[in-house]
Coordinates of C-alpha atoms in Angstrom, one line a residue:
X1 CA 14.8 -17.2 -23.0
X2 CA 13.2 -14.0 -23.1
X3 CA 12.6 -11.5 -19.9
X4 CA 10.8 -8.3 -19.9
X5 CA 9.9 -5.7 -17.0
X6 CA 6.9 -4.7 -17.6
X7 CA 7.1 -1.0 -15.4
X8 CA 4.0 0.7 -14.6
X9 CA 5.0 4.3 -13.0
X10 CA 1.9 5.3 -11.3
X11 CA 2.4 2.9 -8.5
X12 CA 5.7 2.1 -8.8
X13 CA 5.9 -1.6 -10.0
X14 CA 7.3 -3.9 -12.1
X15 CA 6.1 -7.2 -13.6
X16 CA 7.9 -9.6 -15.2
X17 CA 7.2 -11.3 -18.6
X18 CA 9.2 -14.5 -19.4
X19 CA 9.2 -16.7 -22.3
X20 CA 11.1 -19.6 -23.5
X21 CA 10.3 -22.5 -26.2
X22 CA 6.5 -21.6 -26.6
X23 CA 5.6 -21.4 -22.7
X24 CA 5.8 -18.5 -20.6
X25 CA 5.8 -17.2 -16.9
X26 CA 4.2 -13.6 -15.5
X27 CA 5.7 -12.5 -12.1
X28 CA 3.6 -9.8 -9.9
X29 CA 0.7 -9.0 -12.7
X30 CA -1.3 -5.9 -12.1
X31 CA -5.0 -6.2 -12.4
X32 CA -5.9 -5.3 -15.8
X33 CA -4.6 -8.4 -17.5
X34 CA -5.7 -7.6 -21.1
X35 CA -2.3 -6.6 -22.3
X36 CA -0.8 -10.0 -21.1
X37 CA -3.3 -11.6 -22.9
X38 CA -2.8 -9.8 -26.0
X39 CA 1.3 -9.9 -25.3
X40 CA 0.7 -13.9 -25.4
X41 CA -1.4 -14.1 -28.3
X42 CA 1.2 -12.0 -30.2
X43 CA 3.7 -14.3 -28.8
X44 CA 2.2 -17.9 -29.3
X45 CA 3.1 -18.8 -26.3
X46 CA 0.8 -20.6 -23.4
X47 CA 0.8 -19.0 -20.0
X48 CA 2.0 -22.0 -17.8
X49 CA 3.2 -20.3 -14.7
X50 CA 1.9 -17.1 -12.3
X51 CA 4.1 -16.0 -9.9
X52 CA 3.4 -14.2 -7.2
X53 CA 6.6 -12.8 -4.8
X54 CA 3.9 -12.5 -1.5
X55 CA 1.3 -11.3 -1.0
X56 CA 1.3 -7.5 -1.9
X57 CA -0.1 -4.4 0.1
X58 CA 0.1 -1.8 -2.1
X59 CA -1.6 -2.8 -5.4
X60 CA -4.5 -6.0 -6.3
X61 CA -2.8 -8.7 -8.4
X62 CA -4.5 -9.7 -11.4
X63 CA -3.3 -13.5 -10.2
X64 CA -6.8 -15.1 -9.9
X65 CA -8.3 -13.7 -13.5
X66 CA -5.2 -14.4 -15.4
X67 CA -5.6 -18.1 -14.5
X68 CA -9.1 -18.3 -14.8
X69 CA -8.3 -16.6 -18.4
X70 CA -5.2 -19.0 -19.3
X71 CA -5.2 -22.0 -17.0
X72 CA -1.8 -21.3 -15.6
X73 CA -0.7 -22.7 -12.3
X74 CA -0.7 -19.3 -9.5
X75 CA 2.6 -20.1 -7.5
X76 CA 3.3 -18.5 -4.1
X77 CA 6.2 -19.4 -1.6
X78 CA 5.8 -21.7 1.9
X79 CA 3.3 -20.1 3.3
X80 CA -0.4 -21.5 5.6
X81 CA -2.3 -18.9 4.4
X82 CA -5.8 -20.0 3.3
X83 CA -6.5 -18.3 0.0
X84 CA -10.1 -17.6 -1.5
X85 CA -8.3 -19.3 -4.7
X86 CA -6.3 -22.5 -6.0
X87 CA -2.6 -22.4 -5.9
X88 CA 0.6 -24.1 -5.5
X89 CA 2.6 -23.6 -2.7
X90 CA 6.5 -24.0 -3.3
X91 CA 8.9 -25.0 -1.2
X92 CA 12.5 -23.5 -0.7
X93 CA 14.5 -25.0 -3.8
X94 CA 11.5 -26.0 -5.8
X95 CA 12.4 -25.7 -9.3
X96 CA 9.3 -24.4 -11.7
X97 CA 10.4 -25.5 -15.9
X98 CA 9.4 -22.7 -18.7
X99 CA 10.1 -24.1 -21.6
X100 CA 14.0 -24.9 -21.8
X101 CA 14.4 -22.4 -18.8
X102 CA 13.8 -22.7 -15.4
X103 CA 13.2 -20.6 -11.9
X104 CA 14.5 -21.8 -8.5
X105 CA 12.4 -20.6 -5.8
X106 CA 14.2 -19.0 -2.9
X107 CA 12.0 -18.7 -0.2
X108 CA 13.2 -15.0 1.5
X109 CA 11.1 -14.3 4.8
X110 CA 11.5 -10.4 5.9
X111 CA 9.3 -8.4 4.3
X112 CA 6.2 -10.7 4.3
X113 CA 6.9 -14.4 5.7
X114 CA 5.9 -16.3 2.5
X115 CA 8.2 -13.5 0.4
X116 CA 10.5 -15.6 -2.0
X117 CA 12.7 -14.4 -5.0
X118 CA 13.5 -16.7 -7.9
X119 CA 16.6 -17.3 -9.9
X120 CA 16.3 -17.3 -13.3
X121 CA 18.1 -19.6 -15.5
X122 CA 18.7 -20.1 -19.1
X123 CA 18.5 -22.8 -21.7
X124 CA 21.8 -23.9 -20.9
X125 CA 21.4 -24.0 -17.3
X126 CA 23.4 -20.5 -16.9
X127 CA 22.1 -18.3 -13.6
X128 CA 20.9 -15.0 -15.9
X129 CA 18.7 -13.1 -12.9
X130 CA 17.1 -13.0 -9.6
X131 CA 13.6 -11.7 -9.2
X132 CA 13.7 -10.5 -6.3
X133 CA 10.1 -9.0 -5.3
X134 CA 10.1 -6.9 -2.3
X135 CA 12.4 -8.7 -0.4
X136 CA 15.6 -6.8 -2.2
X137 CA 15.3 -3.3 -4.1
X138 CA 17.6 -1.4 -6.3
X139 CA 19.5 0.3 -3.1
X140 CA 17.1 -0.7 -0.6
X141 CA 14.8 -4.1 0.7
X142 CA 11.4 -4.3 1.6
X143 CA 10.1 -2.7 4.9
X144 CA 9.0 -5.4 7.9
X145 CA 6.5 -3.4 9.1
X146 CA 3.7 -4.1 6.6
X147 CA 2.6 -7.5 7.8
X148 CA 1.7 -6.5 11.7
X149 CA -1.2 -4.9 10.2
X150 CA -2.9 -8.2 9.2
X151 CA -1.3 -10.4 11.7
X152 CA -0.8 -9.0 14.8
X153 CA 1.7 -10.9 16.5
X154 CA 4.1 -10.9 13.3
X155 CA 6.1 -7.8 15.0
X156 CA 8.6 -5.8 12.6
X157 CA 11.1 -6.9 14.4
X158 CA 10.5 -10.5 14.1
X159 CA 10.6 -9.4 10.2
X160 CA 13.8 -7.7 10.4
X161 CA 15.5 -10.5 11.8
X162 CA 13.9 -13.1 9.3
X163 CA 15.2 -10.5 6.4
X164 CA 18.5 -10.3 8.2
X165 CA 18.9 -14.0 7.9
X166 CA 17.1 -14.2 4.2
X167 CA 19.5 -11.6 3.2
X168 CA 22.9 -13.4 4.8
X169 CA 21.5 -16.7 3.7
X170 CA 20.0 -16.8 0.2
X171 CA 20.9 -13.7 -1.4
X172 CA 24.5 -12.7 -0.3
X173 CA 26.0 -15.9 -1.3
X174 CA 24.8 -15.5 -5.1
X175 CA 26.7 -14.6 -8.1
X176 CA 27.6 -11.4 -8.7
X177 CA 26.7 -11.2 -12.2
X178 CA 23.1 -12.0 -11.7
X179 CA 20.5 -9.2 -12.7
X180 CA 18.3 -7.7 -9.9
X181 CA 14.6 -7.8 -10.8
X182 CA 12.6 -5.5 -8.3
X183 CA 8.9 -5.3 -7.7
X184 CA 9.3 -1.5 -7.4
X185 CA 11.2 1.4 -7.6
X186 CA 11.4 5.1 -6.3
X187 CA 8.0 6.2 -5.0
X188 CA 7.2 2.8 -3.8
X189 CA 5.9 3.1 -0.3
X190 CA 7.3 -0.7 0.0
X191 CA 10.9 0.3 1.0
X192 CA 11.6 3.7 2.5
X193 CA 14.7 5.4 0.1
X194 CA 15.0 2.7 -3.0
X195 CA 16.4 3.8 -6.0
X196 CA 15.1 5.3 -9.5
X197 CA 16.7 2.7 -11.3
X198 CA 14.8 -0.7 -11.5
X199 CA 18.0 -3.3 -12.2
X200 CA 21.2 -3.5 -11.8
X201 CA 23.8 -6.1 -11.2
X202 CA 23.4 -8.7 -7.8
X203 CA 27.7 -7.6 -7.7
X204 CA 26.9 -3.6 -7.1
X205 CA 24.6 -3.8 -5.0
X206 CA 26.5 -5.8 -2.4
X207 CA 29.1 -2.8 -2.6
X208 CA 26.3 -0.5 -2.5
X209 CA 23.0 -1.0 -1.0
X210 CA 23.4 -0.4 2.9
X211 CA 21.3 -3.4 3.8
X212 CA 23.8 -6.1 2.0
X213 CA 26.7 -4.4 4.1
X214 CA 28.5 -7.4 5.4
X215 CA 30.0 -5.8 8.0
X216 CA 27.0 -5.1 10.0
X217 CA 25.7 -7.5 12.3
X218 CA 22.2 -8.9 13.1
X219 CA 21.4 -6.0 15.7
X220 CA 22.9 -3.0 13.5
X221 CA 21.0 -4.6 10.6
X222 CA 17.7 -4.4 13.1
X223 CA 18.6 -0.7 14.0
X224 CA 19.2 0.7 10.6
X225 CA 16.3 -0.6 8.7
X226 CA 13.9 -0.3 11.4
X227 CA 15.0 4.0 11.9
X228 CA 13.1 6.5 9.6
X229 CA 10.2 4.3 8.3
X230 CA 7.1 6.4 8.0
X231 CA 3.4 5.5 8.7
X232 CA 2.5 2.5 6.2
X233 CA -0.7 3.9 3.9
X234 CA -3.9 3.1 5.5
X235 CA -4.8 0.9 2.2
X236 CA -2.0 -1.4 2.4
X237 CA -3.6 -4.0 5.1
X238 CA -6.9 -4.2 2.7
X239 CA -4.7 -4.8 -0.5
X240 CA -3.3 -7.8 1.5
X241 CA -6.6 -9.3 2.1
X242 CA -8.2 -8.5 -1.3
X243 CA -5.1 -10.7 -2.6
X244 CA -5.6 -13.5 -0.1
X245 CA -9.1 -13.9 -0.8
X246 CA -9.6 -12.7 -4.5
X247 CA -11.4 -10.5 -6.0
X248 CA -13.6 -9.3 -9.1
X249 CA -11.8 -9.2 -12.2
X250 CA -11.2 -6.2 -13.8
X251 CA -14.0 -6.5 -16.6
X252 CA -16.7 -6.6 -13.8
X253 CA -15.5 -3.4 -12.3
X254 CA -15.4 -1.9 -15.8
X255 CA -19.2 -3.3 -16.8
X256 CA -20.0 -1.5 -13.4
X257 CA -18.4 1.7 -13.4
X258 CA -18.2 2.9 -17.3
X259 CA -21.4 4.3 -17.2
X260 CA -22.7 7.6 -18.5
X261 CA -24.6 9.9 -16.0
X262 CA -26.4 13.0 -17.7
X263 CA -26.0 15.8 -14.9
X264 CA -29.5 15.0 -13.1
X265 CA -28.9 11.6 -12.9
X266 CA -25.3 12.1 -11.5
X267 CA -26.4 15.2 -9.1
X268 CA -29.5 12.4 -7.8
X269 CA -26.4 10.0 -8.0
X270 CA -24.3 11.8 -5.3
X271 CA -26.8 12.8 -3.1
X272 CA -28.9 9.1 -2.9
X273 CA -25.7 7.0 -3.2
X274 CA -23.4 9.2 -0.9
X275 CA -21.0 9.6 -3.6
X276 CA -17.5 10.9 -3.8
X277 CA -16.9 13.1 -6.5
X278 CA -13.8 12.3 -8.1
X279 CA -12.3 14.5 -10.4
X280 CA -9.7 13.4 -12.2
X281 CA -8.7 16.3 -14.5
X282 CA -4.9 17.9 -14.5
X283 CA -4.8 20.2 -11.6
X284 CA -4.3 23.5 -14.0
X285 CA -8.2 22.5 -15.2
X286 CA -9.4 21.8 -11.6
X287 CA -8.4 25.2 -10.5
X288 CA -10.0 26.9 -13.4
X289 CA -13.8 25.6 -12.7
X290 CA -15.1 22.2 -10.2
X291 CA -18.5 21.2 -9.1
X292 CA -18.5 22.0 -5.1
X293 CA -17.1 19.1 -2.7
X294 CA -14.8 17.7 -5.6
X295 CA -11.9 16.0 -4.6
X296 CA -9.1 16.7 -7.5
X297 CA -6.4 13.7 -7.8
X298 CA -5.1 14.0 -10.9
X299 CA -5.0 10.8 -13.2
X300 CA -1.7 12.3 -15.2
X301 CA 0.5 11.5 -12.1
X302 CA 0.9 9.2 -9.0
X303 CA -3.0 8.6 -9.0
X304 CA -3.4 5.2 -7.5
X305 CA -0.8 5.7 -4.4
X306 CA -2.7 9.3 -3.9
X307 CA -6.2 7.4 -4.0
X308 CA -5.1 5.4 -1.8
X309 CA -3.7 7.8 0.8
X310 CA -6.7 10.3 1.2
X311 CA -10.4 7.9 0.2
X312 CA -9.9 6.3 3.8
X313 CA -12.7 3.8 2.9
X314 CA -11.4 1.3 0.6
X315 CA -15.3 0.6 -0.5
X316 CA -16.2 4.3 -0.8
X317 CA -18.9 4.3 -3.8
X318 CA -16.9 7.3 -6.2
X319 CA -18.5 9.1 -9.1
X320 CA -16.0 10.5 -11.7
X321 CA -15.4 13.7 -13.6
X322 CA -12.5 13.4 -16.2
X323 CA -11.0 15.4 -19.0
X324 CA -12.8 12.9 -21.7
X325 CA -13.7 9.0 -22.1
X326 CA -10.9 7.5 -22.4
X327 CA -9.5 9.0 -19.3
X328 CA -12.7 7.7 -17.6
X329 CA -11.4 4.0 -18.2
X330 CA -8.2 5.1 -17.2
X331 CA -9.2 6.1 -13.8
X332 CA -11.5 3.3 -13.4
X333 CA -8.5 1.0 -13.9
X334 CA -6.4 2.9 -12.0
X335 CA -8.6 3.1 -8.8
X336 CA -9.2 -1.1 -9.2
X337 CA -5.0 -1.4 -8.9
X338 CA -5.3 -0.2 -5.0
X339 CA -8.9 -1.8 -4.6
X340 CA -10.9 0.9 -4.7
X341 CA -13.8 -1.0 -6.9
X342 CA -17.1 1.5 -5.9
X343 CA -17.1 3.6 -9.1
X344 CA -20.8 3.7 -10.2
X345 CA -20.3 6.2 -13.3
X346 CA -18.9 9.3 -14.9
X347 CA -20.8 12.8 -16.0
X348 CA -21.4 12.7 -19.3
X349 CA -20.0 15.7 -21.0
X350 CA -17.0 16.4 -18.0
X351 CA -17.7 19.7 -16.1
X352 CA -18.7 21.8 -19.5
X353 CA -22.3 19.3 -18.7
X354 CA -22.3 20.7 -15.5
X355 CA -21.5 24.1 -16.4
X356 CA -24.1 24.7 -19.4
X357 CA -26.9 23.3 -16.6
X358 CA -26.5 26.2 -15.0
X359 CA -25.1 24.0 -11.7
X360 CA -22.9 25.8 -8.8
X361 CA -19.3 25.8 -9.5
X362 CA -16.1 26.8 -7.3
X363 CA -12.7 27.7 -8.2
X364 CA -9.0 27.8 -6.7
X365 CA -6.9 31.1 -6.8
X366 CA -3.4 30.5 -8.0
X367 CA -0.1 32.6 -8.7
X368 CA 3.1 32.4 -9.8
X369 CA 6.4 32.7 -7.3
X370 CA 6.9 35.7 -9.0
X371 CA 3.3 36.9 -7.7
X372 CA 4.3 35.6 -4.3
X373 CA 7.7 36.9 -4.0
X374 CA 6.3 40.1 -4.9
X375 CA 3.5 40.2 -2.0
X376 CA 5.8 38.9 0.8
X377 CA 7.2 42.3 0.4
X378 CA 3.9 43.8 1.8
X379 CA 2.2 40.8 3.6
X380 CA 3.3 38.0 5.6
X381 CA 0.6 35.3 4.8
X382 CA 0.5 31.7 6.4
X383 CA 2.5 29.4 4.2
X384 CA 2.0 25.9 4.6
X385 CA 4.2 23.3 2.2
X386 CA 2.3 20.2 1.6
X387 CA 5.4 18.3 0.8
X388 CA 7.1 15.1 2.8
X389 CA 8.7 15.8 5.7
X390 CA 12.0 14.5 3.8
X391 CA 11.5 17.3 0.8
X392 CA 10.5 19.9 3.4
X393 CA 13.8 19.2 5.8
X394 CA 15.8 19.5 2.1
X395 CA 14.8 23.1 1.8
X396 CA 12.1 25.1 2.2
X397 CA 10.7 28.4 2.5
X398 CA 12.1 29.9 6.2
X399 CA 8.6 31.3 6.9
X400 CA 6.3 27.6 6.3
X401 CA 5.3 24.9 8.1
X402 CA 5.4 21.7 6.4
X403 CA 1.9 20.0 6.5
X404 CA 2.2 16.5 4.4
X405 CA -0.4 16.3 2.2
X406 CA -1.6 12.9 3.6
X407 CA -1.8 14.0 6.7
X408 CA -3.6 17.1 6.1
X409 CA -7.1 15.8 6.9
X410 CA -6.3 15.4 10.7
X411 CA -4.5 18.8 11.2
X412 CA -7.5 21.2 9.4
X413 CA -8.6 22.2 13.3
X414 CA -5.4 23.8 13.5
X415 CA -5.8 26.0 10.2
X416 CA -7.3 29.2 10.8
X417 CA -10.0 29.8 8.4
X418 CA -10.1 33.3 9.4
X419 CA -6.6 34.2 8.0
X420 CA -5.2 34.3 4.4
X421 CA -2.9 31.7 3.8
X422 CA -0.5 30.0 0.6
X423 CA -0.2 26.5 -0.3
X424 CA 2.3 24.9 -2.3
X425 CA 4.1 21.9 -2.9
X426 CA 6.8 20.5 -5.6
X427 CA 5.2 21.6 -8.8
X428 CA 1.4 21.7 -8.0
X429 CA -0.3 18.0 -8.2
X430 CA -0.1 17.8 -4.4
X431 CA -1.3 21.4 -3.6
X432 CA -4.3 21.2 -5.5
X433 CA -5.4 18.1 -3.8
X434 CA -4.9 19.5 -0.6
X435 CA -7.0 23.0 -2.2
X436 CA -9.7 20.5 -2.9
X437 CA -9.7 19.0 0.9
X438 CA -9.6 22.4 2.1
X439 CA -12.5 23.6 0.0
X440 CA -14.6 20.8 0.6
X441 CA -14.0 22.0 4.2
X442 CA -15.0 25.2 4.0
X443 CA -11.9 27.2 3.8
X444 CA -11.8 30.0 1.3
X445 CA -9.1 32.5 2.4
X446 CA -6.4 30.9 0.7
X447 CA -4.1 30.6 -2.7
X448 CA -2.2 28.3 -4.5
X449 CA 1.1 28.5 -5.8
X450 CA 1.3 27.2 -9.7
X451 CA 4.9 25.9 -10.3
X452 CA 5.2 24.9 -6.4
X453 CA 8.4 25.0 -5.0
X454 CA 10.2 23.9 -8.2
X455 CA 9.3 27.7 -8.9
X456 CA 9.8 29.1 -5.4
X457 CA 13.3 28.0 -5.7
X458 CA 14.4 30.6 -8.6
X459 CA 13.0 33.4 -6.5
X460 CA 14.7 35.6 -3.7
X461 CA 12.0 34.2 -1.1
X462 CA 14.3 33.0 2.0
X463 CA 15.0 29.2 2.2
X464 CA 16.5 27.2 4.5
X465 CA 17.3 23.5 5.3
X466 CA 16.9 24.3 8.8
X467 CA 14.2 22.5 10.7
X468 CA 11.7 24.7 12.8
X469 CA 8.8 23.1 14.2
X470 CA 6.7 21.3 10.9
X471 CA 3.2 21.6 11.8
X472 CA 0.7 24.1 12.6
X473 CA 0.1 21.9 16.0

């Protein structure tokens, strides 16, 4: 028996790729399901099992295409949920054969109410692992506050408890040797403080994850993991139905959106469709030179999660700008792992096409800490830190306010448009998202720091952990 995590950074998640005596098993796929495909042929093995851990908010599973590809059986936990797609529904204890190995379905309600974690088992019947979706994380568990938003009586509370029980129940009493599979890990908006390391051993974590502390009881365990959780992204609720019911596989969205625009057809693109331009170029590029009303997410970092957080409508139709074609298909791909499926094409030629047609172009001012340490000797500018609330209570600069970048949309009243200001954030992805919001908003008065704070913190700019008030409002 052979198991793999297959890790994708930009969102945060794991799959898992199993294999044993020509037959194999796929736990949590993303959407683009060509690499499995090609991982199988290398293999010669037959796909005979998809499992999912629940049904997840904050990506699109490529469940549904894979087994229309491979004719494997998709496999959720107990669960009444109608689904827009065949499946199996296991029971608690159900044990699923891949070739000499085997996976024991746990069914763990908490997180979602049909979350379940299987227990892996080798050829000779040995417990090797426990995949444990998003019911138990590397130093953390899944949050119960992501299923009220599709059923509204399911209350986080009524979660906690179910995890509380899950957790004393199924997961405590196993081995300690067992490896913990996650779903995610650090950056995950699943959990609220889980760990950058994506396994570790069932024993450790007992002595060191706070929610598998045996000595608190039922109502403690309710208190702690219900304080500090933060506003769920607004995408989350429309991953979960876009899982339930299924959804176009990842060659349709590519046929649809991998099309070249010359600059009148994408300028007569934006304007008939009412298109979103998206440009995905490193921010260092976006400052230098965009075409008006751009919004800059950057497809060299968290991309998906940030798409996710600031494109409030899910089916918004998007028209790309990227560095060069393959990073076109790379965005495309990217947007279709949090469901945003409305790209309609890509400018030909990046911004240069734009440029050379003689089009209107904008730019973002940006210095160094150096260049701002340097002026707050003679000026005392507006600084806002776009940073989480979590980094800006860490330390910050004494004279900010801390306005989270996702948040940013609904506090623009309460920046003065008449008054020079600095953003920054941890090294300048965030910032010049937020410099693109502000723009398409019409603020000009304003520069950006390059380096972000990672920079501000070798200066002799005051800082402070101390918490004044964090917003403008």
């Amino acid at each position: 028996m052979k198991i793999e995590q297959i890790y994708t950074s930009c969102i945060a998640e794991a799959a898992y790729y199993i294999t044993s005596n020509g037959e194999a098993a796929i736990v949590d796929p993303l959407r683009e399901i060509q690499p499995y495909l090609e991982r199988l042929a290398r293999d010669g093995v037959t796909l005979k099992y998809i499992f999912e851990t629940h049904f997840h908010a904050d990506f699109v599973s490529g469940h549904v295409d894979l087994a229309k590809k491979t004719g494997a059986t998709i496999v959720y936990g107990p669960t009444e949920m109608k689904t827009g797609f065949n499946m199996h529904v296991g029971f608690d204890g159900e044990i699923f054969k891949v070739g000499g190995a085997q996976l024991r379905l746990l069914h763990t309600p908490g997180h979602t109410l049909e979350s379940s974690c299987f227990v892996l088992s080798d050829e000779t019947g040995k417990e090797q692992g426990l995949i444990s979706g998003d019911t138990l994380f590397i130093g953390d568990v899944g949050r119960p506050d992501l299923a009220q938003h599709v059923i509204a009586d399911l209350t986080q509370d009524k979660l906690a408890r179910l995890l509380f029980y899950s957790l004393h129940t199924k997961i405590l009493p196993l081995s300690d040797d067992l490896i913990v599979y996650p779903n995610h890990g650090a950056g995950s908006a699943c959990g609220k403080n889980m760990s950058k390391e994506t396994t570790d051993t069932l024993g450790n974590q007992k002595k060191t994850n706070y929610a598998l502390n045996p000595e608190l009881n039922e109502e403690q365990f309710v208190d702690v993991l219900l304080s500090g959780l933060t506003t769920p992204p607004q995408y989350f609720p429309k991953n979960v139905l876009m899982n339930i019911r299924g959804s176009d596989g990842i060659d349709t969205i590519l046929e649809r959106a991998n099309i070249a625009l010359d600059v009148a057809s994408f300028e007569k693109a934006v304007t008939e469709k009412q298109a979103l331009i998206l440009d995905t170029r490193d921010a260092s590029e976006f400052a230098k030179g965009f075409i008006p009303n751009s919004l800059n997410i950057g497809v060299n970092g968290s991309f998906a999660m940030w798409v996710g957080e600031l494109i409030e409508d899910i089916n918004q139709t998007i028209l790309l700008v990227a560095e060069n074609e393959q990073k076109v298909e790379e965005s495309i791909i990217r947007l279709s792992r949090v469901g945003y499926d409305h790209a309609i094409g890509y400018l030909a030629g990046g911004f240069e096409a734009w440029k050379l047609a003689g089009k209107a172009t904008d730019t973002v001012t940006r210095i160094s800490a150096l260049e701002l340490e340097k002026r707050l000797t003679t000026e005392e500018p507006l600084l806002i830190d776009v940073r989480k609330i979590s980094e800006f209570q860490s330390e910050h600069l004494v004279a900010a306010v801390n306005i989270p970048l996702n948040v940013l949309q609904n506090q623009l009243a309460a920046i003065p448009k008449d008054k020079s200001f600095v953003l920054h954030c941890a090294g300048g992805y965030r910032s010049m998202m937020a410099a693109s919001i502000l723009k398409q908003n019409g603020f000009e008065q304003f520069v950006d720091v390059t380096g972000g704070f990672s920079d501000l913190k070798t200066t002799q700019i005051p800082k402070t952990t101390y918490i004044c008030p964090t917003t403008l409002l």
